mmCIF file with all atom_site columns, C-alpha atoms in Angstrom:
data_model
loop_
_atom_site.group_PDB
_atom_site.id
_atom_site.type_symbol
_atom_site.label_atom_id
_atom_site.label_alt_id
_atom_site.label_comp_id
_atom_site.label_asym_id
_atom_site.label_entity_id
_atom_site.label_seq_id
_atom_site.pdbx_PDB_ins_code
_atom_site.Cartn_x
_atom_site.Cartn_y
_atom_site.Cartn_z
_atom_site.occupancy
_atom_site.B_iso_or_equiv
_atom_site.pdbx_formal_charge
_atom_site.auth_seq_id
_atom_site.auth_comp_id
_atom_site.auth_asym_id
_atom_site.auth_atom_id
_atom_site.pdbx_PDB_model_num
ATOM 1   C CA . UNK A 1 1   ? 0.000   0.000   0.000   1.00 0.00 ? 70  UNK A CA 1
ATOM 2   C CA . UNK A 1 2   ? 2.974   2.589   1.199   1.00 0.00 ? 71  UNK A CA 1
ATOM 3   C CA . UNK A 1 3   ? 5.364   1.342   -1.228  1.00 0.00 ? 72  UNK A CA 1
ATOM 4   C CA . UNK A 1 4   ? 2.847   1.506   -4.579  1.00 0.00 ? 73  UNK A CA 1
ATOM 5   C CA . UNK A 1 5   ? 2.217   5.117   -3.655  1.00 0.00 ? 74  UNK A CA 1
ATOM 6   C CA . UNK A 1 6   ? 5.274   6.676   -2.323  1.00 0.00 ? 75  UNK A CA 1
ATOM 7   C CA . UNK A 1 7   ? 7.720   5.234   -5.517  1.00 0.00 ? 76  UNK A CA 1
ATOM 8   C CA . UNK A 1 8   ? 5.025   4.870   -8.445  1.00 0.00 ? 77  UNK A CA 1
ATOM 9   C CA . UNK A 1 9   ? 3.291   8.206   -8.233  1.00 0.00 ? 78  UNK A CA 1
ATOM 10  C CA . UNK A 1 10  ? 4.683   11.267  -9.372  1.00 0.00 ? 79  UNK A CA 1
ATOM 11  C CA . UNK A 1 11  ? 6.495   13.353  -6.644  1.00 0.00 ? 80  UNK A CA 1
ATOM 12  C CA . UNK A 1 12  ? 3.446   16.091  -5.829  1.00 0.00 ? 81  UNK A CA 1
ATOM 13  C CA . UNK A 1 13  ? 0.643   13.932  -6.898  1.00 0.00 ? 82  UNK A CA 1
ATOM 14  C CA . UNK A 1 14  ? -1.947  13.929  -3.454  1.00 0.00 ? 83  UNK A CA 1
ATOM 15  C CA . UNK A 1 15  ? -2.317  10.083  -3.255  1.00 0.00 ? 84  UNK A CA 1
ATOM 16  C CA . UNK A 1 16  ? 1.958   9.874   -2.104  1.00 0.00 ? 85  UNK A CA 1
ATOM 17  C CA . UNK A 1 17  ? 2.126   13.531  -0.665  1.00 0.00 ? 86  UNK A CA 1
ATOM 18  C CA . UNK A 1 18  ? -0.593  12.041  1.773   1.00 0.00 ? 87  UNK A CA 1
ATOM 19  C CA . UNK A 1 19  ? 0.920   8.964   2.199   1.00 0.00 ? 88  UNK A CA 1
ATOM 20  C CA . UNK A 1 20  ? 3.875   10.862  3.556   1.00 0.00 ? 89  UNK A CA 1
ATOM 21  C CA . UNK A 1 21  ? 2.067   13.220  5.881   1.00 0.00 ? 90  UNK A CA 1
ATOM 22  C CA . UNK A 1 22  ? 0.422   9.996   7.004   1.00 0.00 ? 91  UNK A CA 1
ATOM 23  C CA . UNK A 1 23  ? 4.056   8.900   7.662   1.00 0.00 ? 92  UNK A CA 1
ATOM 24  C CA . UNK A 1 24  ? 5.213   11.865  9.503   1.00 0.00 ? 93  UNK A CA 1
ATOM 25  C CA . UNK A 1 25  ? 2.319   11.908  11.636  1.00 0.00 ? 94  UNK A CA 1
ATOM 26  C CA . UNK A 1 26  ? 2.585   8.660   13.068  1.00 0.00 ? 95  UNK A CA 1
ATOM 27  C CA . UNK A 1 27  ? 5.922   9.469   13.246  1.00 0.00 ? 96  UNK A CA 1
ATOM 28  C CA . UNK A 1 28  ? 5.446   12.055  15.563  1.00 0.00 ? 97  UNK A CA 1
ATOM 29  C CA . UNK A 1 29  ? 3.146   10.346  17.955  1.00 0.00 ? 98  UNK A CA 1
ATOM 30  C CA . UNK A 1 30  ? 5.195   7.210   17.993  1.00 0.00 ? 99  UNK A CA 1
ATOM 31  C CA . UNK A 1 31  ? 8.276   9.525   19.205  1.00 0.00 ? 100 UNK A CA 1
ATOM 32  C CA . UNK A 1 32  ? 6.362   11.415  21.956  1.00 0.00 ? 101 UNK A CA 1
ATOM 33  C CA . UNK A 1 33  ? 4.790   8.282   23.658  1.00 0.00 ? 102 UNK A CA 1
ATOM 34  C CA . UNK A 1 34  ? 8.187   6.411   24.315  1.00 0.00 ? 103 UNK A CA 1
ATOM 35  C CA . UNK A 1 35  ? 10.006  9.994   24.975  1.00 0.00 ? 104 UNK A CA 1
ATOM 36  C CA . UNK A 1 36  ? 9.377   9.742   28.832  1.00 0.00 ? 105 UNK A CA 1
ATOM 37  C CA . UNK A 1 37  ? 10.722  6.210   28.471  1.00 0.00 ? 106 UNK A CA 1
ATOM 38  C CA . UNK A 1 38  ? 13.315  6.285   26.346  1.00 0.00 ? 107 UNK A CA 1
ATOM 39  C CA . UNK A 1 39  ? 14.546  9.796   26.086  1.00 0.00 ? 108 UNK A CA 1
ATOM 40  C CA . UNK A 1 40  ? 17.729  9.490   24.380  1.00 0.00 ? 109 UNK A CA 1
ATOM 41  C CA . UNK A 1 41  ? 16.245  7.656   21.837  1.00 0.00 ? 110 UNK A CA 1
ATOM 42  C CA . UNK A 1 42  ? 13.317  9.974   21.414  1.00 0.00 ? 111 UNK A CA 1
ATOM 43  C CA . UNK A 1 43  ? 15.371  13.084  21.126  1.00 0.00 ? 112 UNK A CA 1
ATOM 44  C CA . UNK A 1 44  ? 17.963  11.923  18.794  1.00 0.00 ? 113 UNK A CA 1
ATOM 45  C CA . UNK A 1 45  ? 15.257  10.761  16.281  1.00 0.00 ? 114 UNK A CA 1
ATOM 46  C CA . UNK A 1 46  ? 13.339  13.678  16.646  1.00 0.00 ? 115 UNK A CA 1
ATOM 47  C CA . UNK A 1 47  ? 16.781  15.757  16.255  1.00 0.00 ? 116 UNK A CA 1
ATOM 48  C CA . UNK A 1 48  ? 16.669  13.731  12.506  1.00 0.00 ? 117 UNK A CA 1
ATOM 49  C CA . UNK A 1 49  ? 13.230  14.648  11.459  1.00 0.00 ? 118 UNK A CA 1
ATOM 50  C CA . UNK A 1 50  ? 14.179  16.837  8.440   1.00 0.00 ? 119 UNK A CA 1
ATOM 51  C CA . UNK A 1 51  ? 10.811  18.544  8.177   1.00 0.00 ? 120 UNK A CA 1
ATOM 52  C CA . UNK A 1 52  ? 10.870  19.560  11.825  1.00 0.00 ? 121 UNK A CA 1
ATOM 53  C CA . UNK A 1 53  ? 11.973  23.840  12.470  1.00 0.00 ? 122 UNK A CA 1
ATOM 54  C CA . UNK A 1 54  ? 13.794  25.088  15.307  1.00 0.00 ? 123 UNK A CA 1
ATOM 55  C CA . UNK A 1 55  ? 16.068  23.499  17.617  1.00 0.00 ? 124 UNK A CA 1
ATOM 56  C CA . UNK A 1 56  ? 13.491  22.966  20.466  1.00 0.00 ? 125 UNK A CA 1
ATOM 57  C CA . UNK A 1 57  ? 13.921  18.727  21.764  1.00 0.00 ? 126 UNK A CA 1
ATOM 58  C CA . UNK A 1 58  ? 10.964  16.687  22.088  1.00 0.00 ? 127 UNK A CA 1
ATOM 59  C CA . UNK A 1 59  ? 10.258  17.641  25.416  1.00 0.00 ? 128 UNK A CA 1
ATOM 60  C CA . UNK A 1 60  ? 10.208  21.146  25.056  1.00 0.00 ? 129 UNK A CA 1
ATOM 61  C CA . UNK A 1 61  ? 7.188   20.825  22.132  1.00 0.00 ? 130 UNK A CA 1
ATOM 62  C CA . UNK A 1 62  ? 4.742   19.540  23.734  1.00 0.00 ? 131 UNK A CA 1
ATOM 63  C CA . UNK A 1 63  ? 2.789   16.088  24.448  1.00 0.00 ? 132 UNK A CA 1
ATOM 64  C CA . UNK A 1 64  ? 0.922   14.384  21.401  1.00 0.00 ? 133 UNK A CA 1
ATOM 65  C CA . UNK A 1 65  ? -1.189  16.526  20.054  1.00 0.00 ? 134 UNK A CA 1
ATOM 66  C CA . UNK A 1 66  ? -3.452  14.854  17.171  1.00 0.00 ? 135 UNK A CA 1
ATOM 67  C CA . UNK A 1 67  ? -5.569  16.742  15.158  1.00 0.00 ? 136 UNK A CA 1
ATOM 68  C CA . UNK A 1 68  ? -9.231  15.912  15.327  1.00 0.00 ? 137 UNK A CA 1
ATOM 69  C CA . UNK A 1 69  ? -9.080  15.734  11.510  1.00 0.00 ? 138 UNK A CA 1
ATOM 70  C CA . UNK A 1 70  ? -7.859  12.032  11.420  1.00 0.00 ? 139 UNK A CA 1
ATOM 71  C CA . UNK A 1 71  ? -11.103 10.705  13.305  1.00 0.00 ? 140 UNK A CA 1
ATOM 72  C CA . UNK A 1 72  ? -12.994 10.654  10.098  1.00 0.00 ? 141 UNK A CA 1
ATOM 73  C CA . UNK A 1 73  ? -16.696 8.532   10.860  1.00 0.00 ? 142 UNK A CA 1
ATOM 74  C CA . UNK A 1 74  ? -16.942 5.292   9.264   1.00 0.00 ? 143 UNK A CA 1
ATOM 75  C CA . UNK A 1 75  ? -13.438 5.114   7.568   1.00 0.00 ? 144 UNK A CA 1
ATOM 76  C CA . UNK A 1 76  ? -11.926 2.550   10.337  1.00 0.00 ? 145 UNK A CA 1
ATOM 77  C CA . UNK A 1 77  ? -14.847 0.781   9.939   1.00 0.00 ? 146 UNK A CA 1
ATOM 78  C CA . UNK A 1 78  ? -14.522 0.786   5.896   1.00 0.00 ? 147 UNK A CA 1
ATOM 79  C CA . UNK A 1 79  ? -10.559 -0.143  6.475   1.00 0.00 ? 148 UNK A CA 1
ATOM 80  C CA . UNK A 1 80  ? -11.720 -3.126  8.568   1.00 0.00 ? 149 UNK A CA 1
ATOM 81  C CA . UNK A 1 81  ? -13.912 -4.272  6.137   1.00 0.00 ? 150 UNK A CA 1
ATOM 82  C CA . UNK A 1 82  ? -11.924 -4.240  2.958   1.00 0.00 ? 151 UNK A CA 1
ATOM 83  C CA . UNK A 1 83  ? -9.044  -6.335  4.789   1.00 0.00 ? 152 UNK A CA 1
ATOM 84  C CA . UNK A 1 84  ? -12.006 -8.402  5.790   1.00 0.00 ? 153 UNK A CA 1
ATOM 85  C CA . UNK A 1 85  ? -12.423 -9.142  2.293   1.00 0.00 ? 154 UNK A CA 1
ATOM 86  C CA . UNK A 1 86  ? -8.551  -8.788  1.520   1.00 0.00 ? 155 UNK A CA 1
ATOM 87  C CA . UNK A 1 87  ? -8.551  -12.000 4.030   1.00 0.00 ? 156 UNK A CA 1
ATOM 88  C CA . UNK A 1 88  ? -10.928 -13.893 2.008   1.00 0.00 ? 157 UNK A CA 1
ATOM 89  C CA . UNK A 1 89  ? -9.176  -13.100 -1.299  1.00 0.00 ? 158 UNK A CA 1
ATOM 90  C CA . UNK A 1 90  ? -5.398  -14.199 0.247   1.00 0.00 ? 159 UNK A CA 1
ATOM 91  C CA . UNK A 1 91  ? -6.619  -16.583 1.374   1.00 0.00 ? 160 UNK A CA 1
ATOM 92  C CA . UNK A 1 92  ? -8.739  -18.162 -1.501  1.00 0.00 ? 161 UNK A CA 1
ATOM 93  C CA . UNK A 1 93  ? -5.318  -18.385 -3.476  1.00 0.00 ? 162 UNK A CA 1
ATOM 94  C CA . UNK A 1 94  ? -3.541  -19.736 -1.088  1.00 0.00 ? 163 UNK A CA 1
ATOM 95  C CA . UNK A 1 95  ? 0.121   -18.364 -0.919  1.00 0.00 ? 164 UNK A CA 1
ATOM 96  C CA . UNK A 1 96  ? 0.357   -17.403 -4.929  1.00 0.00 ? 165 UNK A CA 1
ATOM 97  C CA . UNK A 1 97  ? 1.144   -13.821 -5.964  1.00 0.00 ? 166 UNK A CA 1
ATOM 98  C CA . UNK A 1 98  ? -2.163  -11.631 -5.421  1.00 0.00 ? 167 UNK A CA 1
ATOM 99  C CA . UNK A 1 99  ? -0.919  -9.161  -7.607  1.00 0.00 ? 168 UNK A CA 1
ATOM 100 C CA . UNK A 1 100 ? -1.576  -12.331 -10.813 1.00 0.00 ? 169 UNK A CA 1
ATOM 101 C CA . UNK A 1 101 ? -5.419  -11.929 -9.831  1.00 0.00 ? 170 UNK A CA 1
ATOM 102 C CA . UNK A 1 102 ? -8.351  -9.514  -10.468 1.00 0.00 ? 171 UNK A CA 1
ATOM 103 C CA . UNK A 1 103 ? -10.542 -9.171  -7.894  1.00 0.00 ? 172 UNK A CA 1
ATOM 104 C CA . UNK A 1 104 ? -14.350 -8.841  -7.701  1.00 0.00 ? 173 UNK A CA 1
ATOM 105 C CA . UNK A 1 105 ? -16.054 -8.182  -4.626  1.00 0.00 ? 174 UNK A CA 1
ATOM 106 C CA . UNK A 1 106 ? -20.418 -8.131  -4.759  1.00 0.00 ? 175 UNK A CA 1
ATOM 107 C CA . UNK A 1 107 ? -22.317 -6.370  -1.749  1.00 0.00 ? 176 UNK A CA 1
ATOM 108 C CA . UNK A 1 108 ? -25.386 -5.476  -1.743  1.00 0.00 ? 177 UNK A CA 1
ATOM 109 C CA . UNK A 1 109 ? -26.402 -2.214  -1.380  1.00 0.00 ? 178 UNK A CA 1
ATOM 110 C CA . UNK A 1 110 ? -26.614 -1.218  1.838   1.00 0.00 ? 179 UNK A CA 1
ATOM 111 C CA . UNK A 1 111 ? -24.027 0.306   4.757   1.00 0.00 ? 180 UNK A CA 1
ATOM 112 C CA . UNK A 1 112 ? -20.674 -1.519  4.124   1.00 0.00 ? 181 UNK A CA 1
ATOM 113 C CA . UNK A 1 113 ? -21.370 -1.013  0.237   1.00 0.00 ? 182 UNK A CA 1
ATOM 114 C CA . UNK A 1 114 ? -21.168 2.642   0.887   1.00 0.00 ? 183 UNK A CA 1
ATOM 115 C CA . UNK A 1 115 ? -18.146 2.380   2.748   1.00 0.00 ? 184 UNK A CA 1
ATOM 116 C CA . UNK A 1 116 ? -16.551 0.470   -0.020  1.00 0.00 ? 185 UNK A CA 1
ATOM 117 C CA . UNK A 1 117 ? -17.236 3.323   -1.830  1.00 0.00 ? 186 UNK A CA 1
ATOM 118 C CA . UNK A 1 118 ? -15.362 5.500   -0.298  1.00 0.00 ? 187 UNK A CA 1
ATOM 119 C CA . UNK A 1 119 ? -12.430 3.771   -0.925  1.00 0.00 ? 188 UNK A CA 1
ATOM 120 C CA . UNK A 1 120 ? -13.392 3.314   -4.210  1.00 0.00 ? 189 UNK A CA 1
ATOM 121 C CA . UNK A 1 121 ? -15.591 5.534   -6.546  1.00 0.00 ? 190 UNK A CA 1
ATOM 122 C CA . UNK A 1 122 ? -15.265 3.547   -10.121 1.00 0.00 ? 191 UNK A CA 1
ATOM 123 C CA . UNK A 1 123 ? -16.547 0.287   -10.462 1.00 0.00 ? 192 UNK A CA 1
ATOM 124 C CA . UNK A 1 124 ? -13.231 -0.941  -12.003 1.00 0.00 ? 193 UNK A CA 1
ATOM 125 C CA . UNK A 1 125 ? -10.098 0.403   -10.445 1.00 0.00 ? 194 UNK A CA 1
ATOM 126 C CA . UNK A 1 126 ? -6.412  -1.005  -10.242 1.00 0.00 ? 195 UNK A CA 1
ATOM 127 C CA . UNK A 1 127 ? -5.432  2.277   -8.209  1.00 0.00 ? 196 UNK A CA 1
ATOM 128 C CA . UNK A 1 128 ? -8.028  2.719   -5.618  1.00 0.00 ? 197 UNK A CA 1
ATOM 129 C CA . UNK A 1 129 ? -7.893  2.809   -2.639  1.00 0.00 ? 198 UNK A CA 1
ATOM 130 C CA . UNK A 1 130 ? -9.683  -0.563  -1.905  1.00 0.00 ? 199 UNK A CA 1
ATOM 131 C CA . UNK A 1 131 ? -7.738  -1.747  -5.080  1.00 0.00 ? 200 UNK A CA 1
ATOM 132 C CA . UNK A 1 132 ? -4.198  -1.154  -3.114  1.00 0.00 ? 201 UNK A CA 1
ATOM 133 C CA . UNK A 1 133 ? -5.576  -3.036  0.116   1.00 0.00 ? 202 UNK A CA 1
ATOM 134 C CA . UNK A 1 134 ? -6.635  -5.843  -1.624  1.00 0.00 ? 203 UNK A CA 1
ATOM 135 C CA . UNK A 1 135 ? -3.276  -6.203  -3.031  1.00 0.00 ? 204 UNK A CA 1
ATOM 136 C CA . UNK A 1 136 ? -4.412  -7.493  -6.431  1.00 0.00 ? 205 UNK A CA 1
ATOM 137 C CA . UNK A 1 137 ? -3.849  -5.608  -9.507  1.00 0.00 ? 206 UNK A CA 1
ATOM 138 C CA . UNK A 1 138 ? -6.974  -4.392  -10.491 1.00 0.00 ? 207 UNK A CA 1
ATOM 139 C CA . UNK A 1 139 ? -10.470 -4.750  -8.222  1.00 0.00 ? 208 UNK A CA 1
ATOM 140 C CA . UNK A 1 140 ? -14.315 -4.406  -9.377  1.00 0.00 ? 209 UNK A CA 1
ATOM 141 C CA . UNK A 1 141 ? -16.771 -3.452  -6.844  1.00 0.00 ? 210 UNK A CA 1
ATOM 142 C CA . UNK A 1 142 ? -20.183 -4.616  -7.719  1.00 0.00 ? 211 UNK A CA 1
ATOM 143 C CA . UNK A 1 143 ? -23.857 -4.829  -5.825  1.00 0.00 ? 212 UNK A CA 1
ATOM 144 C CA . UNK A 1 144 ? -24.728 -8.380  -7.939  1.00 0.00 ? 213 UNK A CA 1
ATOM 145 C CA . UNK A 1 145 ? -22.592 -11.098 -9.238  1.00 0.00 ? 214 UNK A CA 1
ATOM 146 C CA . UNK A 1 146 ? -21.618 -10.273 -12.830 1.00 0.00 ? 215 UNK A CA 1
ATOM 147 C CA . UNK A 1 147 ? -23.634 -12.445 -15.408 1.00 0.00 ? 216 UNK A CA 1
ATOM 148 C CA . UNK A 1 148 ? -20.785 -13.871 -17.315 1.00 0.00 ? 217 UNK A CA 1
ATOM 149 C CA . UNK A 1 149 ? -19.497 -15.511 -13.956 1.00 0.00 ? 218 UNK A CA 1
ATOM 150 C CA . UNK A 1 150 ? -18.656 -19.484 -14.436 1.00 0.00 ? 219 UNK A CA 1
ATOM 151 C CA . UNK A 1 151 ? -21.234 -22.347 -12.264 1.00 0.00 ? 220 UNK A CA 1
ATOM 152 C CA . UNK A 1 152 ? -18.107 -23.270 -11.252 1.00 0.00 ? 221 UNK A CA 1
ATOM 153 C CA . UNK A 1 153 ? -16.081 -19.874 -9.508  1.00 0.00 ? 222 UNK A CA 1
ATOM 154 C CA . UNK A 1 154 ? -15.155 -19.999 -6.703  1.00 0.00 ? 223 UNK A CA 1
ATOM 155 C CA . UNK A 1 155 ? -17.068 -17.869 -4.786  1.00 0.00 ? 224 UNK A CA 1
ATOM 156 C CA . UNK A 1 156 ? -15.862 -16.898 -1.166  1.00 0.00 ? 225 UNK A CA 1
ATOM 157 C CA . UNK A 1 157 ? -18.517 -15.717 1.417   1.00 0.00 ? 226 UNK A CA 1
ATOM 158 C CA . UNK A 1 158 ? -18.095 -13.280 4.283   1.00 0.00 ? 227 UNK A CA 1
ATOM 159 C CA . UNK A 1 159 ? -19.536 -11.029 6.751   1.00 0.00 ? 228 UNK A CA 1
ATOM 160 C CA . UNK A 1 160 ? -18.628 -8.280  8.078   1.00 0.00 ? 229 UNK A CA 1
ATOM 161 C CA . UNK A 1 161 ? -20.206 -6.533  11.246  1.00 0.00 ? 230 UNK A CA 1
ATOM 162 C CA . UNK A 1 162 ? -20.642 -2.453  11.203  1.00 0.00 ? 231 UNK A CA 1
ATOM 163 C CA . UNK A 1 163 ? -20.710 -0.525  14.711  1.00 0.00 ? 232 UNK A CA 1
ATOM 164 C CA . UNK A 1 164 ? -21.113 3.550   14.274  1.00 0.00 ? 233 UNK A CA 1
ATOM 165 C CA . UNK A 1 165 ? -21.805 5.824   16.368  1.00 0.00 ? 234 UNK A CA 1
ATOM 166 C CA . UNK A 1 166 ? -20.833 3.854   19.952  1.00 0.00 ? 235 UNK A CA 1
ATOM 167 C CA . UNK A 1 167 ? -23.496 0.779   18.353  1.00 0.00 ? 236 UNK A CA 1
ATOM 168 C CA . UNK A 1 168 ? -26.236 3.335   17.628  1.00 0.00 ? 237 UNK A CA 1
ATOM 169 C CA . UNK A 1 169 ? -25.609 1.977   14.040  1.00 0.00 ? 238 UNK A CA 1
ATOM 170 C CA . UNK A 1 170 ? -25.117 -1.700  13.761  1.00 0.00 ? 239 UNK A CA 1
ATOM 171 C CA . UNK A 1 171 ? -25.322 -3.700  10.633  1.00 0.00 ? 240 UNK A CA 1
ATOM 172 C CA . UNK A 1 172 ? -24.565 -7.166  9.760   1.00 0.00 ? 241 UNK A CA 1
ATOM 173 C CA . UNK A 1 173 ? -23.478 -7.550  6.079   1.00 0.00 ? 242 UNK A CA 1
ATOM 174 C CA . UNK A 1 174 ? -22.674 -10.142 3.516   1.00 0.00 ? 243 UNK A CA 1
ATOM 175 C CA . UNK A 1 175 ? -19.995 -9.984  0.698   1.00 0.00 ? 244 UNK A CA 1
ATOM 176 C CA . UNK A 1 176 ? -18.506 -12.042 -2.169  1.00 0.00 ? 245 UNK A CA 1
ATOM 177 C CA . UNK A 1 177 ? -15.487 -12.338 -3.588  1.00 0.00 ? 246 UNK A CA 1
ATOM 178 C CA . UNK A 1 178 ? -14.237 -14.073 -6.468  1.00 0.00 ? 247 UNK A CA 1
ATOM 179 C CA . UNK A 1 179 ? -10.504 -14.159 -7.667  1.00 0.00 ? 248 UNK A CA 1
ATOM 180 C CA . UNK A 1 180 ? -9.965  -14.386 -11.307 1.00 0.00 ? 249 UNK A CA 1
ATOM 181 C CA . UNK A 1 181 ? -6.074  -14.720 -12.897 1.00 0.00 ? 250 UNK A CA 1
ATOM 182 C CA . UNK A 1 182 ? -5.983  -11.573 -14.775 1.00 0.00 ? 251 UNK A CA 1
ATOM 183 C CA . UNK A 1 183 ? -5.470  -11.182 -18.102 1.00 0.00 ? 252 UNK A CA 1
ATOM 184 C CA . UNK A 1 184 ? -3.242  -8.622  -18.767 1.00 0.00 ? 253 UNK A CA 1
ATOM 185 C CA . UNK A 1 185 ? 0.604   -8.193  -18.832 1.00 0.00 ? 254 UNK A CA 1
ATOM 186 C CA . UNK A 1 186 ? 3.218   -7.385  -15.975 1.00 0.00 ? 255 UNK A CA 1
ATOM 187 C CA . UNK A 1 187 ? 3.977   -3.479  -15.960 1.00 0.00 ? 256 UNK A CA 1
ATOM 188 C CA . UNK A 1 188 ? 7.710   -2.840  -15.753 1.00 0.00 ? 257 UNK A CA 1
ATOM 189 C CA . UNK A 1 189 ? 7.509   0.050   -13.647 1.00 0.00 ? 258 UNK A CA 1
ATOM 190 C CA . UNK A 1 190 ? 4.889   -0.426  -11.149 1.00 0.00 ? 259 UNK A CA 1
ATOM 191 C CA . UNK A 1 191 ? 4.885   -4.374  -11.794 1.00 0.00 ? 260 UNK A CA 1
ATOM 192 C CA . UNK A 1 192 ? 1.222   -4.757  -11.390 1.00 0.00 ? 261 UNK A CA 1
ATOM 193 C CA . UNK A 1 193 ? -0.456  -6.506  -14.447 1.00 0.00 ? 262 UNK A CA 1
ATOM 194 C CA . UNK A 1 194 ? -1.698  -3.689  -15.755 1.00 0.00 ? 263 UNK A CA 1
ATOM 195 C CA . UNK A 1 195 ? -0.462  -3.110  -19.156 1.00 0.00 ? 264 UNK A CA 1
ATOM 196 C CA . UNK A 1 196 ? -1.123  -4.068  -22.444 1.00 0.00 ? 265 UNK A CA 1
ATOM 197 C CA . UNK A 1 197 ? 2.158   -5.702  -22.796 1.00 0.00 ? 266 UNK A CA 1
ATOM 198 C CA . UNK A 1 198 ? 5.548   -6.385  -21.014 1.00 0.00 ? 267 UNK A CA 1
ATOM 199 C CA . UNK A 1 199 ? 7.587   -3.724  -22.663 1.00 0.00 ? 268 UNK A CA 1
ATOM 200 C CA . UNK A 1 200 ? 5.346   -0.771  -21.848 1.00 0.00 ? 269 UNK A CA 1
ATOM 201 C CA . UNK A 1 201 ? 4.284   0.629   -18.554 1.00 0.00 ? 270 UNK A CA 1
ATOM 202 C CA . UNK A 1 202 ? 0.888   0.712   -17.906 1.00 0.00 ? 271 UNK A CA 1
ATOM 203 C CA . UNK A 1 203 ? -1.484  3.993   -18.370 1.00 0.00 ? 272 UNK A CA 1
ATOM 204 C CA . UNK A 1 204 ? -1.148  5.114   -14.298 1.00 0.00 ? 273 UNK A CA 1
ATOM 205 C CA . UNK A 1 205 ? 2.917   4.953   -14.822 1.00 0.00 ? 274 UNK A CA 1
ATOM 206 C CA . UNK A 1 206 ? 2.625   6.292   -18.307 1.00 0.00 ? 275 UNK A CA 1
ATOM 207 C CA . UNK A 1 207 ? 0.731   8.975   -17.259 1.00 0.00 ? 276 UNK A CA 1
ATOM 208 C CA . UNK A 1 208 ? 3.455   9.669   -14.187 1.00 0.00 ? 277 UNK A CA 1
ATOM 209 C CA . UNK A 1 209 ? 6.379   9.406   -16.642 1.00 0.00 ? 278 UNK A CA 1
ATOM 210 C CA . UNK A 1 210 ? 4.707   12.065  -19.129 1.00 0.00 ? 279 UNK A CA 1
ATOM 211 C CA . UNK A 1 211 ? 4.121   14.363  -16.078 1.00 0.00 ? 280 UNK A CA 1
ATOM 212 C CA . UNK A 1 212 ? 7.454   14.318  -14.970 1.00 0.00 ? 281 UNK A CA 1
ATOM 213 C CA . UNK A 1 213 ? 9.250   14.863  -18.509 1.00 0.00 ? 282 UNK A CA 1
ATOM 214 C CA . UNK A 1 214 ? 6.836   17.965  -18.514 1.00 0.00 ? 283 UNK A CA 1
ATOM 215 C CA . UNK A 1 215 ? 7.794   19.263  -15.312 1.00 0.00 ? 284 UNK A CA 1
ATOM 216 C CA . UNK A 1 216 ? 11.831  19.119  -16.333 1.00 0.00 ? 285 UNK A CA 1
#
């Protein structure tokens, strides 16, 4: 998930600039809560933080201080559920490279098909969100089973259990997922199987490569 965004997108694109402040923020916390344990430690790695000002210590800044921007409703909840269904998909392969396999997951609609969403607006995506914790190469979100699938898929079945709100909200859902050995070739720069063919990148990296010949 870190690695896909922080050296396959291009430098300022959001998805790794986020991934980095992600980064530095856990970082920071991690730092402060073992500082009145291990102080030496603490202060010589927050001495190395290159994107911190001043030449206060750790102790002199403060104690952790998280913004209440993080706490974003239903997102650990949609997290959960998607390596839920990563869970079913690993395991459904058994050991073999997830990134060989397209991944379809059918919910109904309903709560956790919403939250799905929100990791993943297309119906088809190989650089979503939910795509990238799945782990496979390209991932189709879907409220009914497709009607091309075979009698004899192998269909997983799951459920997943949604508390909001302190268990105001509660919801007991169903999901489906169905691996399928994808069909197209391994990219050479991002070495998902993405691309038309072996010898050139797939669109995402094309696209990054174009943007950063235009920016030089």
């Amino acid at each position: 998930l870190l690695s896909c965004r922080l050296y396959c997108e291009e430098a300022k694109d959001p998805k790794r600039r986020s991934c980095q402040t992600v980064l530095a923020e856990a970082l920071d916390i991690v730092v402060r809560s073992f500082a009145p344990i291990l102080p030496h430690l603490a202060e010589e790695v927050f001495q190395y933080i290159p994107y911190k000002k001043g030449s206060e210590g750790v102790f002199r800044t403060g104690w952790i201080n998280a913004s209440s921007a993080w706490k974003k409703p239903g997102m650990e909840e949609a997290i959960e559920g998607a390596c839920a269904m990563r869970d079913s998909f690993l395991g459904s392969i058994s050991g073999k490279n997830a990134l060989e396999y397209e991944v379809i997951i059918v919910i109904e609609p309903g709560l956790l098909f919403e939250l799905m969403e929100a990791l993943q607006a297309e119906e088809t995506s190989s650089v979503s969100q939910l795509n990238e914790i799945m782990m496979a190469s390209q991932t189709t979100l879907l409220s009914e089973l497709p009607k091309e699938t075979p009698s004899d898929a192998n269909i997983i079945k799951g459920t997943f259990l949604i508390n909001l709100e302190g268990g105001d909200i509660c919801e007991q859902s169903s999901y489906k997922v169905i691996a399928r050995p994808i069909a197209k070739a391994k990219c050479p720069r991002c070495r998902r199987y993405t691309a038309e063919s072996s010898s050139t990148p797939c669109p995402r990296c094309l696209q990054v490569l174009a943007a950063g010949k235009g920016s030089t």
